PDB file of C-alpha atoms in Angstrom:
ATOM      1  CA  MET Z   1     170.027  77.052 233.262  1.00 66.00           C
ATOM      2  CA  LYS Z   2     172.046  79.431 231.075  1.00 79.00           C
ATOM      3  CA  SER Z   3     170.150  81.805 228.810  1.00 87.00           C
ATOM      4  CA  ASN Z   4     171.354  82.352 225.256  1.00 95.00           C
ATOM      5  CA  THR Z   5     170.984  85.504 223.205  1.00 95.00           C
ATOM      6  CA  HIS Z   6     169.713  85.317 219.626  1.00 94.00           C
ATOM      7  CA  ASP Z   7     170.191  88.340 217.370  1.00 94.00           C
ATOM      8  CA  LEU Z   8     167.203  88.522 214.997  1.00 94.00           C
ATOM      9  CA  SER Z   9     167.836  92.152 214.022  1.00 93.00           C
ATOM     10  CA  ALA Z  10     169.356  91.395 210.605  1.00 90.00           C
ATOM     11  CA  ARG Z  11     166.031  89.972 209.376  1.00 82.00           C
ATOM     12  CA  GLU Z  12     167.449  87.778 206.648  1.00 83.00           C
ATOM     13  CA  TRP Z  13     166.397  84.595 204.879  1.00 83.00           C
ATOM     14  CA  GLY Z  14     165.780  81.898 207.515  1.00 81.00           C
ATOM     15  CA  CYS Z  15     165.900  84.377 210.405  1.00 86.00           C
ATOM     16  CA  ASP Z  16     162.962  86.761 210.496  1.00 90.00           C
ATOM     17  CA  TYR Z  17     160.087  87.733 212.771  1.00 94.00           C
ATOM     18  CA  SER Z  18     156.837  89.650 212.873  1.00 95.00           C
ATOM     19  CA  ILE Z  19     155.488  91.400 215.966  1.00 95.00           C
ATOM     20  CA  GLN Z  20     151.772  90.632 216.240  1.00 96.00           C
ATOM     21  CA  GLU Z  21     150.868  93.327 218.769  1.00 96.00           C
ATOM     22  CA  ILE Z  22     152.545  95.809 221.091  1.00 95.00           C
ATOM     23  CA  ARG Z  23     151.235  95.460 224.641  1.00 96.00           C
ATOM     24  CA  ASP Z  24     151.872  97.460 227.816  1.00 95.00           C
ATOM     25  CA  ASP Z  25     153.654 100.272 225.933  1.00 93.00           C
ATOM     26  CA  GLY Z  26     156.138  97.805 224.432  1.00 90.00           C
ATOM     27  CA  TYR Z  27     156.947  95.876 227.585  1.00 96.00           C
ATOM     28  CA  SER Z  28     155.253  92.757 226.214  1.00 97.00           C
ATOM     29  CA  ILE Z  29     155.017  91.465 222.635  1.00 97.00           C
ATOM     30  CA  PRO Z  30     153.654  88.363 220.944  1.00 98.00           C
ATOM     31  CA  LEU Z  31     155.629  87.525 217.827  1.00 96.00           C
ATOM     32  CA  SER Z  32     156.077  84.840 215.235  1.00 97.00           C
ATOM     33  CA  GLY Z  33     159.001  84.078 213.008  1.00 94.00           C
ATOM     34  CA  TRP Z  34     161.529  81.694 211.539  1.00 93.00           C
ATOM     35  CA  THR Z  35     164.763  80.548 213.128  1.00 93.00           C
ATOM     36  CA  GLU Z  36     165.878  77.579 215.207  1.00 93.00           C
ATOM     37  CA  GLY Z  37     167.271  77.117 218.684  1.00 94.00           C
ATOM     38  CA  ILE Z  38     165.397  79.695 220.772  1.00 96.00           C
ATOM     39  CA  GLU Z  39     164.151  78.347 224.113  1.00 96.00           C
ATOM     40  CA  ASP Z  40     162.059  79.702 226.993  1.00 97.00           C
ATOM     41  CA  GLY Z  41     164.197  82.107 229.043  1.00 97.00           C
ATOM     42  CA  ASP Z  42     166.511  83.033 226.161  1.00 97.00           C
ATOM     43  CA  TYR Z  43     166.953  86.615 224.982  1.00 97.00           C
ATOM     44  CA  ILE Z  44     166.242  87.946 221.515  1.00 96.00           C
ATOM     45  CA  ILE Z  45     167.570  91.127 219.953  1.00 95.00           C
ATOM     46  CA  ILE Z  46     165.104  92.754 217.563  1.00 95.00           C
ATOM     47  CA  ARG Z  47     165.158  95.864 215.388  1.00 92.00           C
ATOM     48  CA  ASN Z  48     163.755  99.049 216.963  1.00 89.00           C
ATOM     49  CA  GLY Z  49     164.005 102.032 214.620  1.00 88.00           C
ATOM     50  CA  ASP Z  50     167.695 102.623 213.903  1.00 93.00           C
ATOM     51  CA  GLY Z  51     168.758 100.557 216.920  1.00 93.00           C
ATOM     52  CA  THR Z  52     167.909  97.293 218.641  1.00 94.00           C
ATOM     53  CA  THR Z  53     166.016  96.201 221.745  1.00 95.00           C
ATOM     54  CA  ARG Z  54     166.392  93.096 223.903  1.00 97.00           C
ATOM     55  CA  TYR Z  55     163.448  90.958 224.996  1.00 97.00           C
ATOM     56  CA  LYS Z  56     163.316  87.848 227.165  1.00 97.00           C
ATOM     57  CA  VAL Z  57     161.359  84.933 225.710  1.00 98.00           C
ATOM     58  CA  ASP Z  58     158.647  84.003 228.199  1.00 98.00           C
ATOM     59  CA  SER Z  59     157.357  81.124 226.099  1.00 98.00           C
ATOM     60  CA  ILE Z  60     158.005  79.772 222.625  1.00 98.00           C
ATOM     61  CA  ARG Z  61     156.328  77.101 220.565  1.00 97.00           C
ATOM     62  CA  TYR Z  62     157.747  75.665 217.348  1.00 97.00           C
ATOM     63  CA  TYR Z  63     155.490  74.379 214.592  1.00 95.00           C
ATOM     64  CA  SER Z  64     156.042  70.975 213.034  1.00 92.00           C
ATOM     65  CA  ASP Z  65     155.945  72.253 209.455  1.00 91.00           C
ATOM     66  CA  PRO Z  66     158.043  74.185 208.768  1.00 90.00           C
ATOM     67  CA  LYS Z  67     160.083  73.109 211.784  1.00 92.00           C
ATOM     68  CA  ASP Z  68     161.842  76.477 212.168  1.00 92.00           C
ATOM     69  CA  MET Z  69     158.607  78.530 212.413  1.00 95.00           C
ATOM     70  CA  PHE Z  70     157.732  79.724 215.907  1.00 96.00           C
ATOM     71  CA  SER Z  71     155.186  81.634 217.944  1.00 97.00           C
ATOM     72  CA  ALA Z  72     156.419  83.351 221.121  1.00 98.00           C
ATOM     73  CA  GLU Z  73     155.595  85.737 223.951  1.00 98.00           C
ATOM     74  CA  ALA Z  74     158.391  88.060 225.063  1.00 98.00           C
ATOM     75  CA  SER Z  75     158.967  90.751 227.713  1.00 98.00           C
ATOM     76  CA  PHE Z  76     161.162  93.847 227.480  1.00 97.00           C
ATOM     77  CA  SER Z  77     164.509  93.154 229.119  1.00 96.00           C
ATOM     78  CA  PRO Z  78     166.968  96.028 228.751  1.00 90.00           C
ATOM     79  CA  ARG Z  79     170.650  95.188 228.559  1.00 85.00           C
ATOM     80  CA  GLU Z  80     172.490  95.596 231.830  1.00 77.00           C
TER      81      GLU Z  80
END
């Protein structure tokens, strides 16, 4: 299964997120947000100060209303 990368760093209308908590010194984060197409095992790029950081989506659940709202768990996954 091929993993896709989703860049959420722009934080614009229809593509935004909120980190609920920072766990394990930033190695694990629960987050919620709005965008479509993210699946378990995909990567997300999020804003980190002036730069960005990559996380791997461990699990994601989409809500039925609105259909693009999600809740996810992600783990730090530095770019290689």
